[in-house]
mmCIF file of C-alpha atoms in Angstrom:
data_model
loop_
_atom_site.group_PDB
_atom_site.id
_atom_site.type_symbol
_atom_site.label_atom_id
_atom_site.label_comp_id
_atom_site.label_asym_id
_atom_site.label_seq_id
_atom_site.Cartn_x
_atom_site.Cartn_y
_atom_site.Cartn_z
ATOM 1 C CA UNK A 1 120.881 153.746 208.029
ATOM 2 C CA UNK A 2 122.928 156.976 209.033
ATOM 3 C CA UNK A 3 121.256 159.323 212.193
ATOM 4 C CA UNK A 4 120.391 161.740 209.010
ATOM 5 C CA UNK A 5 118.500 159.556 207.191
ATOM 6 C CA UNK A 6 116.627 157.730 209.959
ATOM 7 C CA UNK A 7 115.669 161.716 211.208
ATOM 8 C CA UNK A 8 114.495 162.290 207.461
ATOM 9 C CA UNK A 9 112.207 158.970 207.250
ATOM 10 C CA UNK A 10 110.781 159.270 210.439
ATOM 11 C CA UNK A 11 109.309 162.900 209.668
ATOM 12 C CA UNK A 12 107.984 162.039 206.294
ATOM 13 C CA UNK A 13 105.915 159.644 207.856
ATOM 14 C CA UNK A 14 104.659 162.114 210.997
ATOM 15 C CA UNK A 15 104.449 165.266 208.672
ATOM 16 C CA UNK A 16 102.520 163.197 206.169
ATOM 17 C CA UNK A 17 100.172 161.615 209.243
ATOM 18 C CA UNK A 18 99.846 165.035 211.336
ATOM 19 C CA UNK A 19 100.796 168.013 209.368
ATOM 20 C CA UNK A 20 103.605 170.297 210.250
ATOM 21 C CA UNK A 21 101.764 171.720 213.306
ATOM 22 C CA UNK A 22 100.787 168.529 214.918
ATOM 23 C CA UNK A 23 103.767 166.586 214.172
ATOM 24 C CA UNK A 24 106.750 167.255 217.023
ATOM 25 C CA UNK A 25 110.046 167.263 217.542
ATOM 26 C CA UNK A 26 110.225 164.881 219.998
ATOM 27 C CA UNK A 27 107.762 162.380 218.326
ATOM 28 C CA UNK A 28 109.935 162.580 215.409
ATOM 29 C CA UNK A 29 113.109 161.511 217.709
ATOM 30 C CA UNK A 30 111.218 158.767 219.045
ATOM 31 C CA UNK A 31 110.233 157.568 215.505
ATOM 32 C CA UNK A 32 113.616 157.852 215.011
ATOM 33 C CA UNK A 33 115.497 156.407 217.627
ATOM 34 C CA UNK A 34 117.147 159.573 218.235
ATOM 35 C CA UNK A 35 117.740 161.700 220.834
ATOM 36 C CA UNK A 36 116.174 165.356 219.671
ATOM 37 C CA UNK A 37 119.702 167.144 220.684
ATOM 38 C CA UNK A 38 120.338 165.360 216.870
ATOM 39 C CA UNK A 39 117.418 166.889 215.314
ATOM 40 C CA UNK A 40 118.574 170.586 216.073
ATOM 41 C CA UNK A 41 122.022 169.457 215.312
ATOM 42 C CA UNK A 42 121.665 167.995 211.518
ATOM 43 C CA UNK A 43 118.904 170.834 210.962
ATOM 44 C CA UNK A 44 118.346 173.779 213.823
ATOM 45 C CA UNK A 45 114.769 173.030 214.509
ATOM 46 C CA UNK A 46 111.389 171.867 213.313
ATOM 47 C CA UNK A 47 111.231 174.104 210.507
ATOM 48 C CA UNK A 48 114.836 173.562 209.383
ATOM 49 C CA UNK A 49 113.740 169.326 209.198
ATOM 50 C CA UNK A 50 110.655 170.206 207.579
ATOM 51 C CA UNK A 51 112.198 171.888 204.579
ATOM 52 C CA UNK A 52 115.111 169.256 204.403
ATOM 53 C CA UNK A 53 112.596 166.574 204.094
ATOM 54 C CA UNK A 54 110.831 168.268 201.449
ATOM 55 C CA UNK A 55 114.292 169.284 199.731
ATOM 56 C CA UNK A 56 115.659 165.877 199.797
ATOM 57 C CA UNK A 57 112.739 164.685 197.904
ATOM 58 C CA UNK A 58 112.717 167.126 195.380
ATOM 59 C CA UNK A 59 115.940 166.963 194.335
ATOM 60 C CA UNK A 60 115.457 162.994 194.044
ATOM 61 C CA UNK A 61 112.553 163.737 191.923
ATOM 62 C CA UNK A 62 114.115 167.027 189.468
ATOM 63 C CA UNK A 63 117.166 164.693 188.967
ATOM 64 C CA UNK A 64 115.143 161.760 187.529
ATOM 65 C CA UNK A 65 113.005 164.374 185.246
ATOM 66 C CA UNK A 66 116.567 165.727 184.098
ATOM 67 C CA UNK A 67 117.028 162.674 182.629
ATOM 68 C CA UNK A 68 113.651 161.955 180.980
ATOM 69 C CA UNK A 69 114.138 165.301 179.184
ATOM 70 C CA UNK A 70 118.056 165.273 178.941
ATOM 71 C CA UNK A 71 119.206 168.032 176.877
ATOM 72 C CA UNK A 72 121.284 164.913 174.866
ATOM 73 C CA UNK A 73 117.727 164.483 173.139
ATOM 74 C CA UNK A 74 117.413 167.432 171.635
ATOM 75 C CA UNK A 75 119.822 167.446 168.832
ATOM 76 C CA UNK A 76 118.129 163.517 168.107
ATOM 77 C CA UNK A 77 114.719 165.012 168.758
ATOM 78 C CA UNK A 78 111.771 163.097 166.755
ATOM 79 C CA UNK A 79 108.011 162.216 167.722
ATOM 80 C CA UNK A 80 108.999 158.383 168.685
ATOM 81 C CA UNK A 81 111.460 159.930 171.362
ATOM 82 C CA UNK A 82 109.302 162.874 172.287
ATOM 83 C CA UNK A 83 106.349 160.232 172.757
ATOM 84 C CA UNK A 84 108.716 158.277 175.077
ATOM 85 C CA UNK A 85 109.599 161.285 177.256
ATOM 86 C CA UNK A 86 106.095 162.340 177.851
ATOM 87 C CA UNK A 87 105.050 158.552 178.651
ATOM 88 C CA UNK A 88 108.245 158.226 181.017
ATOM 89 C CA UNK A 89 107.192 161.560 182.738
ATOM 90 C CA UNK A 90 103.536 160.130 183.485
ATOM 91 C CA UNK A 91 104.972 156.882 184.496
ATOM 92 C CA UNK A 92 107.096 159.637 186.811
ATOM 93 C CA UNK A 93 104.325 160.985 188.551
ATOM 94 C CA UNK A 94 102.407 158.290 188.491
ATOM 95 C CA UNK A 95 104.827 156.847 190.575
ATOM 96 C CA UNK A 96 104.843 160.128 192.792
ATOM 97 C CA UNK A 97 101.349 159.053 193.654
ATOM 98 C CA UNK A 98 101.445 155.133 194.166
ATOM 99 C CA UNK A 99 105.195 154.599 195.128
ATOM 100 C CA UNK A 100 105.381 157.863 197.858
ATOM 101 C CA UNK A 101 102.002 158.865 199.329
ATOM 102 C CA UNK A 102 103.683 160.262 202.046
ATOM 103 C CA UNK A 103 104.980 162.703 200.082
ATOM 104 C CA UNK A 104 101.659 163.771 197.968
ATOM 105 C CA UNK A 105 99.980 164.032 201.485
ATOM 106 C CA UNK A 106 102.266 166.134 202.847
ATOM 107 C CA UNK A 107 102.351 168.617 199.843
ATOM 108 C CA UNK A 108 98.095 168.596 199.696
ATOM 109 C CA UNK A 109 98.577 169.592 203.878
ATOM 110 C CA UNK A 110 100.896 172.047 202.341
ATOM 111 C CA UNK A 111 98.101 173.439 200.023
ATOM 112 C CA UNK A 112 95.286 173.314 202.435
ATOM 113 C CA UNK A 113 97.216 175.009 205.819
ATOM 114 C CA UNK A 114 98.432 177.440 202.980
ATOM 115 C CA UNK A 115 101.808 176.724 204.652
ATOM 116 C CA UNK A 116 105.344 178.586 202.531
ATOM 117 C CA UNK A 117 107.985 176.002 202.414
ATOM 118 C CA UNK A 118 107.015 173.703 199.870
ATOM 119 C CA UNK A 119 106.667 176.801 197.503
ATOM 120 C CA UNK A 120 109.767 178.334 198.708
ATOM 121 C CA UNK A 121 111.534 175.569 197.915
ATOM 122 C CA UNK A 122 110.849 174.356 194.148
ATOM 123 C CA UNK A 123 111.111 178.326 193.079
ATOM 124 C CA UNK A 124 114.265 177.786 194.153
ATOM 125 C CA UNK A 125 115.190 174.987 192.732
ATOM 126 C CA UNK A 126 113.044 174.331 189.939
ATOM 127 C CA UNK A 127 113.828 177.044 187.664
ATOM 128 C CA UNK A 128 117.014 175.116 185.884
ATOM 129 C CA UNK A 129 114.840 172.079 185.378
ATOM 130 C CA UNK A 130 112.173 174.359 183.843
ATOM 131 C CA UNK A 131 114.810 175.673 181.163
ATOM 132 C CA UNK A 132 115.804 172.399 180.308
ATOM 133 C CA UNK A 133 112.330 171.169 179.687
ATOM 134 C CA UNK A 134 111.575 174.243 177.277
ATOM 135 C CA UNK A 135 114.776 173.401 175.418
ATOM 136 C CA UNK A 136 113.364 170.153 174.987
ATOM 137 C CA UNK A 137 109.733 171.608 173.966
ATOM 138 C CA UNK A 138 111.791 174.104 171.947
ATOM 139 C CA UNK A 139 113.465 171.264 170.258
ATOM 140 C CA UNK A 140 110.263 169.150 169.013
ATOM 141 C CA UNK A 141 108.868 172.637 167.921
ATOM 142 C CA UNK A 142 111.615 173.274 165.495
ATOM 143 C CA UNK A 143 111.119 169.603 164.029
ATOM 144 C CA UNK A 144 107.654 169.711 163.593
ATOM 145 C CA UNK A 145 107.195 167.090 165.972
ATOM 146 C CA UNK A 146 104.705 169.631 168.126
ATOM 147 C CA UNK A 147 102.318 172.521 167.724
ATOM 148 C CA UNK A 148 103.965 175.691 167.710
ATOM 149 C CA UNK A 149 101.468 177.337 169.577
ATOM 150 C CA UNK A 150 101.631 174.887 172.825
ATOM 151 C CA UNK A 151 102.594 176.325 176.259
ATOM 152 C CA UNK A 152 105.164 174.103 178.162
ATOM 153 C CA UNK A 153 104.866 175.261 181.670
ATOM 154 C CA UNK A 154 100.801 174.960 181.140
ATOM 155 C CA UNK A 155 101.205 171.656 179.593
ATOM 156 C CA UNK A 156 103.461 170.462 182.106
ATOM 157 C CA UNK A 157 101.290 171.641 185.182
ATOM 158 C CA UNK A 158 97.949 169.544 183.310
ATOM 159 C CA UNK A 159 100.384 166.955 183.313
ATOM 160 C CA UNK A 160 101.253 166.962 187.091
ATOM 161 C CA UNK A 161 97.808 167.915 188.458
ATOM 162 C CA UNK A 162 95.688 165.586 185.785
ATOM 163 C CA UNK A 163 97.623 162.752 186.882
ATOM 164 C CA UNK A 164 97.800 163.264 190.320
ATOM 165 C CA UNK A 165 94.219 164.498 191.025
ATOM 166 C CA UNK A 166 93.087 161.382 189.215
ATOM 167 C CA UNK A 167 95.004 158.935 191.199
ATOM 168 C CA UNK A 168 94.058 160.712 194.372
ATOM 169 C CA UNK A 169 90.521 160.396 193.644
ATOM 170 C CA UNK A 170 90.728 156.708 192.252
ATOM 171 C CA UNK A 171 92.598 156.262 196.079
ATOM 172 C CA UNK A 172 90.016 157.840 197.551
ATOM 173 C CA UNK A 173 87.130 155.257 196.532
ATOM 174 C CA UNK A 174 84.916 158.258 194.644
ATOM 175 C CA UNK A 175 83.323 155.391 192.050
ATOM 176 C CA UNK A 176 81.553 158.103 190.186
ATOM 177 C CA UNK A 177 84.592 159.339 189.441
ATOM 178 C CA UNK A 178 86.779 155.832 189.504
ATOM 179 C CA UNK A 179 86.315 154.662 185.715
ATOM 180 C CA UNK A 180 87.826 151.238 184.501
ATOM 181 C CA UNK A 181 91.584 151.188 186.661
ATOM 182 C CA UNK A 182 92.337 149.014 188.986
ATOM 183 C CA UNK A 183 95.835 149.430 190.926
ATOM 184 C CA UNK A 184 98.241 148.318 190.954
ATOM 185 C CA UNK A 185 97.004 145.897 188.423
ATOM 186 C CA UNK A 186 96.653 148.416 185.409
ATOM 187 C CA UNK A 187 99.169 150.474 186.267
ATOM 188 C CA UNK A 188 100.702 150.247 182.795
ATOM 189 C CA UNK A 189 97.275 150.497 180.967
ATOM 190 C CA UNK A 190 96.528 154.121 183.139
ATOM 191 C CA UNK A 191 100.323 155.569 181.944
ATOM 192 C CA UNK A 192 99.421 154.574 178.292
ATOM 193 C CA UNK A 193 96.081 156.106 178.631
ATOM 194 C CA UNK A 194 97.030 159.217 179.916
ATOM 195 C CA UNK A 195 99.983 159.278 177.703
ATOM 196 C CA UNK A 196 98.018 158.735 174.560
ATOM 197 C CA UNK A 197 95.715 161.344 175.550
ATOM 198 C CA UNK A 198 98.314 164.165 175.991
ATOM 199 C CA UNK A 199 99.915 163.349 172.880
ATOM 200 C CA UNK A 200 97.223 163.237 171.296
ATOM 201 C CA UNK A 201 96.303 167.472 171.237
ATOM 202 C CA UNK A 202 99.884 168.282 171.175
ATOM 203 C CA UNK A 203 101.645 166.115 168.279
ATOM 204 C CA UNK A 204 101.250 167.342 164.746
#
């Protein structure tokens, strides 16, 4: 792994176990097995890593839900391929949860230090990714396929938060609030679930 990368790694794990305040630049070199001179080279500073890190991930992350709601669908657009983007978008965040809880930790420090750079960032970057979505929306409108009256960016948001509150919970051991999934043993079950339930006020 490149002196980049191995800088990058090693701060998603200290950001997500200390915060941005607690985790340093020299515990990140350390992590790393890098001398710090490499930190400030590659990114100027402790803030500079920080928003790389988050960056990095982000883009990883809009790329993959480009191509859940690729703008080839919409000409093609019907409720069996609608229902398929929605599922593959909670198997998406789903993942976001279970597969990188470094991540998730690091933006719920974000949230409750009230800390800028995570919101910095996805305004500006999100914004194409948005479009492309309500083109997509726009799309299973025209067909029929949806109600006319549903808000994408509200719908999208239930989608992120709903799934990842759940699964944060369910992590968290809360069995009043726990219900009947086990992971990663009904992994599949939970994506259907949740799937079936958001189609299920949206589709006409």
């Amino acid at each position: 792994m490149e002196p980049k990368s191995q800088i990058l790694k090693a701060a998603r794990s200290l950001f997500a176990q200390k915060g941005f305040e607690g985790a340093s630049i020299r515990e990140i070199a350390a992590e790393s097995e890098q001398n710090p001179a490499m930190i400030s080279y590659y990114f100027g500073g402790k803030e500079g890593l920080y928003k790389a890190m988050l960056q990095d991930h982000l883009e990883k992350t809009l790329t993959e839900i480009q191509a859940i709601f690729s703008k080839d669908s919409i000409d093609q657009m019907s409720k069996e391929l609608f229902s398929h983007e929605v599922r593959s978008m909670v198997a998406l965040v789903t993942a976001l949860q279970l597969d990188s809880a470094e991540f998730t930790r690091i933006m719920h420090r974000e949230r409750v230090d009230n800390l800028p750079y995570s919101r910095e960032i996805h305004e500006q970057m999100i914004g194409p990714v948005a479009d492309q979505i309500e083109e997509v929306f726009a799309a299973a409108k025209k067909n029929q396929v949806i109600r006319d009256d549903l808000d994408t960016r509200v719908f999208m948001g239930f989608l992120f938060e709903g799934v990842l509150g759940y699964l944060n919970v369910n992590q968290c051991g809360l069995k009043t609030m726990k219900g009947s999934f086990e992971f990663p043993r009904d992994r599949e079950r939970f994506i259907d679930f949740i799937t079936q339930l958001l189609l299920g006020g949206i589709l006409k």
